[in-house]
C-alpha cells in the first residue's frame, strides 16, 4: 500500500469525523510552513518507529507510531487550508516522502544510525508536539466545531394543561443546562435530551443556509425530534426539541 493510500485510510479510520474543506481558498503561507514542519516530524517519527520495531522495542515503537500519526494529521489538517481533501493528502504524502528520503541519506539508510536523526530532530519535534502553535490549535477547534452543535436550554414548556410535579422538577433542573448534538449522526450527549438509550438516531436534514438541521431518536415507545434553525443568520441558531413522550417542548440556542 503506497503512502497516499495509507494517509487516506488513516484520515477516514482514525479521524473519520473530521470534515476537510473542499472549496478552493487562498493558500495560507504561515500554515504551509507549519504543515511542512509537521510533515518533517512525521517522517522522522516513522523512521524511528521502524528502527525501534526492528530492534524488538515494541513499547517504544508504539509510542513513536502514535506521534507519527498525530504529526501526520496536523500536517494534513494545515495543508487542507486552501486545498481540497484529496489534494491535501497528495501534498502531505509528497512532503513526508521527501523528508524521509533526506533523512535516510543522513542516516546512510541504516537503522543502526538512527541516533543521528534522534540527535538532529528529536527536541524540535518534541516541542512541536507538546506545544503546538496557535494555528494548529485554531484548526483543531474549527474542525471540532464542524462536528457538533453546542446548545443551551432557555425554555421548557408543558403541552398538558396540568403540569406535573415531575415536570416542574425537570424544568428547574434542565433550564440553563447545555448539551451537544452531533452533526454526523444526530446523537445528543449531555444532561438534557440524551439519546444514549435510543434504539437508533438518524438525521432527517443536514441543514443549510436554506433549511434546518433535523434529527430524530427512536426510543421504542416514543420519538424525540430536534430541529436547529441552521438557515438563521449569525453563529447562534435557535433550536426546538420535543421531549417527554410528546408532553413537553424544549427551546434554546445552539452554536
Coordinates of C-alpha atoms in Angstrom, one line a residue, residues 30-32 34-35 74 77-78 127-142:
X30 CA 2.4 30.5 7.6
X31 CA 0.2 27.4 7.8
X32 CA 2.0 26.0 4.8
X34 CA 4.0 24.7 9.8
X35 CA 2.4 21.9 7.8
X74 CA -1.5 18.1 12.0
X77 CA -5.1 19.5 8.6
X78 CA -3.0 22.6 7.9
X127 CA 8.4 20.8 21.3
X128 CA 6.1 21.0 18.3
X129 CA 4.1 18.1 19.6
X130 CA 3.9 19.2 23.2
X131 CA 3.2 22.9 22.4
X132 CA 1.5 23.2 19.0
X133 CA 1.4 26.7 17.6
X134 CA -1.8 28.8 17.7
X135 CA -2.5 27.9 14.0
X136 CA -2.8 24.2 14.9
X137 CA -5.0 24.9 17.9
X138 CA -7.3 27.1 15.9
X139 CA -7.5 24.5 13.1
X140 CA -8.4 21.8 15.6
X141 CA -11.0 23.9 17.3
X142 CA -12.6 24.7 13.9

